[in-house]
Amino acid sequence: MDAKLIEIKENLNAKQFETRVNGFLAKVEYMEGGNRIFLTHTEVAPQLEGQGVAAALVERVLAILDERGAKIVPLCPYVATFIRKNPEWKRLLAHGINV
């Protein structure tokens, strides 16, 4: 799935970035602390698994946070693995954070 084709909305009340694909929800949850964004959980509806939705969602979320100049802490194992596999995103990691 092409990350550029999915529309991401930030749900400030739920502290998550979300998208709907074919009517099903996919989301990345976060917490804020100081000048950091802690990405805590990625979830994709079972109906969307295996279609590249999680990767596209995480890529778009990282792009949004990059535009904001945010520094992140990937507590979510999926996000950490995504960054490990796509090292161009390591520039977003908060000082002292490794994946």
Short mmCIF file of N, CA and C in Angstrom, two decimals:
data_model
loop_
_atom_site.label_atom_id
_atom_site.label_comp_id
_atom_site.label_asym_id
_atom_site.label_seq_id
_atom_site.Cartn_x
_atom_site.Cartn_y
_atom_site.Cartn_z
N MET A 1 0.86 -1.19 0.00
CA MET A 1 0.00 0.00 0.00
C MET A 1 0.89 1.23 0.00
N ASP A 2 0.54 2.20 -0.82
CA ASP A 2 1.30 3.44 -0.93
C ASP A 2 0.92 4.37 0.22
N ALA A 3 1.91 4.74 1.01
CA ALA A 3 1.67 5.60 2.18
C ALA A 3 1.04 6.93 1.78
N LYS A 4 1.38 7.43 0.60
CA LYS A 4 0.86 8.73 0.17
C LYS A 4 -0.64 8.69 -0.11
N LEU A 5 -1.18 7.51 -0.27
CA LEU A 5 -2.59 7.39 -0.63
C LEU A 5 -3.54 7.31 0.57
N ILE A 6 -2.98 7.16 1.78
CA ILE A 6 -3.88 7.07 2.93
C ILE A 6 -3.97 8.42 3.63
N GLU A 7 -5.15 8.72 4.07
CA GLU A 7 -5.41 9.98 4.77
C GLU A 7 -5.33 9.73 6.27
N ILE A 8 -4.49 10.49 6.93
CA ILE A 8 -4.29 10.36 8.37
C ILE A 8 -4.98 11.51 9.08
N LYS A 9 -5.68 11.18 10.15
CA LYS A 9 -6.27 12.20 11.01
C LYS A 9 -5.68 12.01 12.40
N GLU A 10 -5.39 13.12 13.04
CA GLU A 10 -4.93 13.05 14.42
C GLU A 10 -6.13 13.23 15.33
N ASN A 11 -6.39 12.23 16.15
CA ASN A 11 -7.47 12.29 17.12
C ASN A 11 -6.83 12.74 18.44
N LEU A 12 -6.93 14.04 18.70
CA LEU A 12 -6.27 14.61 19.88
C LEU A 12 -6.83 14.07 21.19
N ASN A 13 -8.14 13.82 21.23
CA ASN A 13 -8.76 13.30 22.45
C ASN A 13 -8.27 11.90 22.78
N ALA A 14 -8.13 11.07 21.77
CA ALA A 14 -7.69 9.69 21.98
C ALA A 14 -6.17 9.55 21.94
N LYS A 15 -5.47 10.63 21.59
CA LYS A 15 -4.01 10.61 21.46
C LYS A 15 -3.58 9.51 20.49
N GLN A 16 -4.10 9.63 19.25
CA GLN A 16 -3.71 8.66 18.24
C GLN A 16 -3.86 9.25 16.84
N PHE A 17 -3.03 8.74 15.96
CA PHE A 17 -3.16 9.02 14.54
C PHE A 17 -3.95 7.85 13.97
N GLU A 18 -4.91 8.15 13.10
CA GLU A 18 -5.75 7.08 12.62
C GLU A 18 -6.10 7.25 11.15
N THR A 19 -6.44 6.14 10.55
CA THR A 19 -6.93 6.12 9.19
C THR A 19 -7.95 5.01 9.08
N ARG A 20 -8.77 5.11 8.07
CA ARG A 20 -9.73 4.04 7.78
C ARG A 20 -9.45 3.56 6.37
N VAL A 21 -9.35 2.25 6.23
CA VAL A 21 -9.15 1.62 4.94
C VAL A 21 -10.29 0.62 4.77
N ASN A 22 -11.05 0.80 3.71
CA ASN A 22 -12.22 -0.05 3.46
C ASN A 22 -13.14 -0.10 4.67
N GLY A 23 -13.22 1.02 5.40
CA GLY A 23 -14.10 1.11 6.56
C GLY A 23 -13.51 0.59 7.86
N PHE A 24 -12.30 0.05 7.82
CA PHE A 24 -11.67 -0.52 9.02
C PHE A 24 -10.60 0.43 9.56
N LEU A 25 -10.50 0.50 10.88
CA LEU A 25 -9.59 1.42 11.56
C LEU A 25 -8.18 0.85 11.69
N ALA A 26 -7.21 1.73 11.46
CA ALA A 26 -5.81 1.45 11.76
C ALA A 26 -5.30 2.68 12.52
N LYS A 27 -4.47 2.45 13.55
CA LYS A 27 -4.06 3.59 14.38
C LYS A 27 -2.67 3.41 14.96
N VAL A 28 -2.07 4.55 15.28
CA VAL A 28 -0.82 4.61 16.05
C VAL A 28 -1.12 5.49 17.25
N GLU A 29 -1.01 4.90 18.44
CA GLU A 29 -1.27 5.64 19.68
C GLU A 29 0.02 6.30 20.16
N TYR A 30 -0.13 7.40 20.87
CA TYR A 30 1.05 8.11 21.38
C TYR A 30 0.77 8.77 22.72
N MET A 31 1.88 9.15 23.36
CA MET A 31 1.84 9.98 24.57
C MET A 31 2.85 11.10 24.33
N GLU A 32 2.62 12.22 24.97
CA GLU A 32 3.55 13.33 24.87
C GLU A 32 4.21 13.55 26.21
N GLY A 33 5.48 13.87 26.16
CA GLY A 33 6.21 14.15 27.38
C GLY A 33 7.37 15.06 27.09
N GLY A 34 7.34 16.24 27.70
CA GLY A 34 8.40 17.20 27.42
C GLY A 34 8.37 17.57 25.95
N ASN A 35 9.49 17.41 25.31
CA ASN A 35 9.57 17.72 23.88
C ASN A 35 9.62 16.45 23.03
N ARG A 36 9.08 15.37 23.56
CA ARG A 36 9.12 14.08 22.87
C ARG A 36 7.71 13.53 22.63
N ILE A 37 7.62 12.74 21.58
CA ILE A 37 6.39 11.99 21.28
C ILE A 37 6.75 10.51 21.46
N PHE A 38 6.03 9.85 22.34
CA PHE A 38 6.25 8.42 22.60
C PHE A 38 5.20 7.66 21.80
N LEU A 39 5.65 6.94 20.77
CA LEU A 39 4.74 6.13 19.96
C LEU A 39 4.59 4.80 20.67
N THR A 40 3.40 4.53 21.19
CA THR A 40 3.22 3.43 22.13
C THR A 40 2.58 2.17 21.56
N HIS A 41 1.78 2.31 20.50
CA HIS A 41 1.05 1.12 20.02
C HIS A 41 0.58 1.34 18.60
N THR A 42 0.75 0.33 17.77
CA THR A 42 0.21 0.34 16.41
C THR A 42 -0.81 -0.79 16.33
N GLU A 43 -1.97 -0.47 15.78
CA GLU A 43 -3.01 -1.49 15.67
C GLU A 43 -3.71 -1.37 14.32
N VAL A 44 -3.87 -2.51 13.68
CA VAL A 44 -4.56 -2.59 12.40
C VAL A 44 -5.68 -3.62 12.55
N ALA A 45 -6.85 -3.30 12.06
CA ALA A 45 -7.98 -4.24 12.11
C ALA A 45 -7.57 -5.55 11.44
N PRO A 46 -8.00 -6.68 11.99
CA PRO A 46 -7.64 -7.98 11.40
C PRO A 46 -7.95 -8.08 9.91
N GLN A 47 -8.99 -7.40 9.46
CA GLN A 47 -9.38 -7.45 8.05
C GLN A 47 -8.35 -6.78 7.14
N LEU A 48 -7.45 -5.98 7.73
CA LEU A 48 -6.45 -5.24 6.94
C LEU A 48 -5.05 -5.85 7.02
N GLU A 49 -4.89 -6.85 7.88
CA GLU A 49 -3.56 -7.42 8.07
C GLU A 49 -3.02 -8.01 6.78
N GLY A 50 -1.70 -7.88 6.61
CA GLY A 50 -1.03 -8.44 5.45
C GLY A 50 -1.16 -7.62 4.18
N GLN A 51 -1.71 -6.42 4.29
CA GLN A 51 -1.90 -5.57 3.11
C GLN A 51 -0.96 -4.37 3.09
N GLY A 52 -0.05 -4.28 4.05
CA GLY A 52 0.88 -3.16 4.10
C GLY A 52 0.32 -1.91 4.74
N VAL A 53 -0.83 -2.03 5.38
CA VAL A 53 -1.48 -0.87 5.98
C VAL A 53 -0.66 -0.33 7.15
N ALA A 54 -0.18 -1.19 8.01
CA ALA A 54 0.59 -0.74 9.18
C ALA A 54 1.84 0.01 8.74
N ALA A 55 2.57 -0.52 7.77
CA ALA A 55 3.78 0.14 7.29
C ALA A 55 3.46 1.50 6.69
N ALA A 56 2.41 1.57 5.88
CA ALA A 56 2.02 2.84 5.27
C ALA A 56 1.60 3.84 6.34
N LEU A 57 0.85 3.39 7.32
CA LEU A 57 0.40 4.25 8.42
C LEU A 57 1.59 4.80 9.19
N VAL A 58 2.50 3.93 9.59
CA VAL A 58 3.67 4.37 10.36
C VAL A 58 4.51 5.35 9.54
N GLU A 59 4.69 5.06 8.27
CA GLU A 59 5.47 5.97 7.42
C GLU A 59 4.83 7.36 7.36
N ARG A 60 3.52 7.42 7.21
CA ARG A 60 2.83 8.71 7.17
C ARG A 60 2.91 9.43 8.51
N VAL A 61 2.75 8.69 9.60
CA VAL A 61 2.86 9.31 10.94
C VAL A 61 4.25 9.89 11.13
N LEU A 62 5.28 9.14 10.75
CA LEU A 62 6.65 9.65 10.89
C LEU A 62 6.85 10.89 10.03
N ALA A 63 6.28 10.92 8.84
CA ALA A 63 6.39 12.10 7.98
C ALA A 63 5.71 13.31 8.62
N ILE A 64 4.55 13.09 9.20
CA ILE A 64 3.84 14.18 9.89
C ILE A 64 4.67 14.72 11.04
N LEU A 65 5.22 13.82 11.84
CA LEU A 65 6.03 14.24 12.99
C LEU A 65 7.32 14.91 12.54
N ASP A 66 7.88 14.45 11.43
CA ASP A 66 9.07 15.08 10.87
C ASP A 66 8.77 16.52 10.46
N GLU A 67 7.64 16.74 9.82
CA GLU A 67 7.24 18.10 9.42
C GLU A 67 7.10 19.01 10.63
N ARG A 68 6.71 18.46 11.76
CA ARG A 68 6.54 19.23 12.99
C ARG A 68 7.85 19.44 13.73
N GLY A 69 8.89 18.74 13.29
CA GLY A 69 10.17 18.84 13.99
C GLY A 69 10.19 18.06 15.30
N ALA A 70 9.29 17.09 15.41
CA ALA A 70 9.17 16.31 16.65
C ALA A 70 10.31 15.31 16.78
N LYS A 71 10.63 15.00 18.00
CA LYS A 71 11.57 13.93 18.32
C LYS A 71 10.76 12.81 18.95
N ILE A 72 11.05 11.58 18.55
CA ILE A 72 10.20 10.47 18.97
C ILE A 72 10.96 9.44 19.79
N VAL A 73 10.18 8.70 20.56
CA VAL A 73 10.65 7.53 21.29
C VAL A 73 9.72 6.39 20.87
N PRO A 74 10.23 5.43 20.09
CA PRO A 74 9.38 4.35 19.60
C PRO A 74 9.24 3.22 20.62
N LEU A 75 8.26 3.33 21.50
CA LEU A 75 8.00 2.28 22.48
C LEU A 75 7.28 1.10 21.85
N CYS A 76 6.58 1.35 20.78
CA CYS A 76 5.87 0.29 20.05
C CYS A 76 6.88 -0.56 19.29
N PRO A 77 6.88 -1.86 19.50
CA PRO A 77 7.84 -2.72 18.77
C PRO A 77 7.71 -2.63 17.25
N TYR A 78 6.50 -2.46 16.75
CA TYR A 78 6.33 -2.36 15.30
C TYR A 78 7.01 -1.10 14.77
N VAL A 79 6.82 0.03 15.44
CA VAL A 79 7.45 1.28 15.01
C VAL A 79 8.97 1.16 15.09
N ALA A 80 9.48 0.59 16.17
CA ALA A 80 10.93 0.42 16.31
C ALA A 80 11.49 -0.43 15.18
N THR A 81 10.81 -1.52 14.86
CA THR A 81 11.25 -2.39 13.77
C THR A 81 11.18 -1.66 12.43
N PHE A 82 10.13 -0.89 12.22
CA PHE A 82 9.99 -0.12 10.98
C PHE A 82 11.18 0.82 10.82
N ILE A 83 11.55 1.51 11.89
CA ILE A 83 12.67 2.45 11.82
C ILE A 83 13.98 1.70 11.60
N ARG A 84 14.14 0.57 12.24
CA ARG A 84 15.34 -0.24 12.05
C ARG A 84 15.48 -0.65 10.57
N LYS A 85 14.37 -1.00 9.94
CA LYS A 85 14.38 -1.43 8.54
C LYS A 85 14.45 -0.25 7.57
N ASN A 86 14.12 0.93 8.05
CA ASN A 86 14.12 2.15 7.23
C ASN A 86 14.93 3.22 7.95
N PRO A 87 16.26 3.08 7.97
CA PRO A 87 17.11 3.92 8.81
C PRO A 87 17.06 5.42 8.49
N GLU A 88 16.47 5.80 7.37
CA GLU A 88 16.34 7.23 7.08
C GLU A 88 15.48 7.93 8.12
N TRP A 89 14.66 7.18 8.85
CA TRP A 89 13.80 7.77 9.87
C TRP A 89 14.49 7.90 11.23
N LYS A 90 15.70 7.37 11.36
CA LYS A 90 16.41 7.46 12.64
C LYS A 90 16.66 8.91 13.05
N ARG A 91 16.63 9.81 12.09
CA ARG A 91 16.85 11.23 12.40
C ARG A 91 15.79 11.79 13.34
N LEU A 92 14.64 11.11 13.44
CA LEU A 92 13.56 11.57 14.32
C LEU A 92 13.73 11.12 15.77
N LEU A 93 14.63 10.17 15.99
CA LEU A 93 14.77 9.62 17.34
C LEU A 93 15.27 10.68 18.31
N ALA A 94 14.67 10.69 19.48
CA ALA A 94 15.10 11.60 20.55
C ALA A 94 16.54 11.25 20.93
N HIS A 95 17.25 12.23 21.40
CA HIS A 95 18.65 12.06 21.77
C HIS A 95 18.82 10.86 22.72
N GLY A 96 19.76 10.00 22.38
CA GLY A 96 20.07 8.86 23.23
C GLY A 96 19.20 7.63 22.99
N ILE A 97 18.27 7.71 22.05
CA ILE A 97 17.38 6.58 21.78
C ILE A 97 17.94 5.79 20.59
N ASN A 98 18.03 4.50 20.75
CA ASN A 98 18.46 3.60 19.68
C ASN A 98 17.37 2.58 19.42
N VAL A 99 17.32 2.08 18.19
CA VAL A 99 16.39 1.00 17.86
C VAL A 99 17.15 -0.17 17.30
#
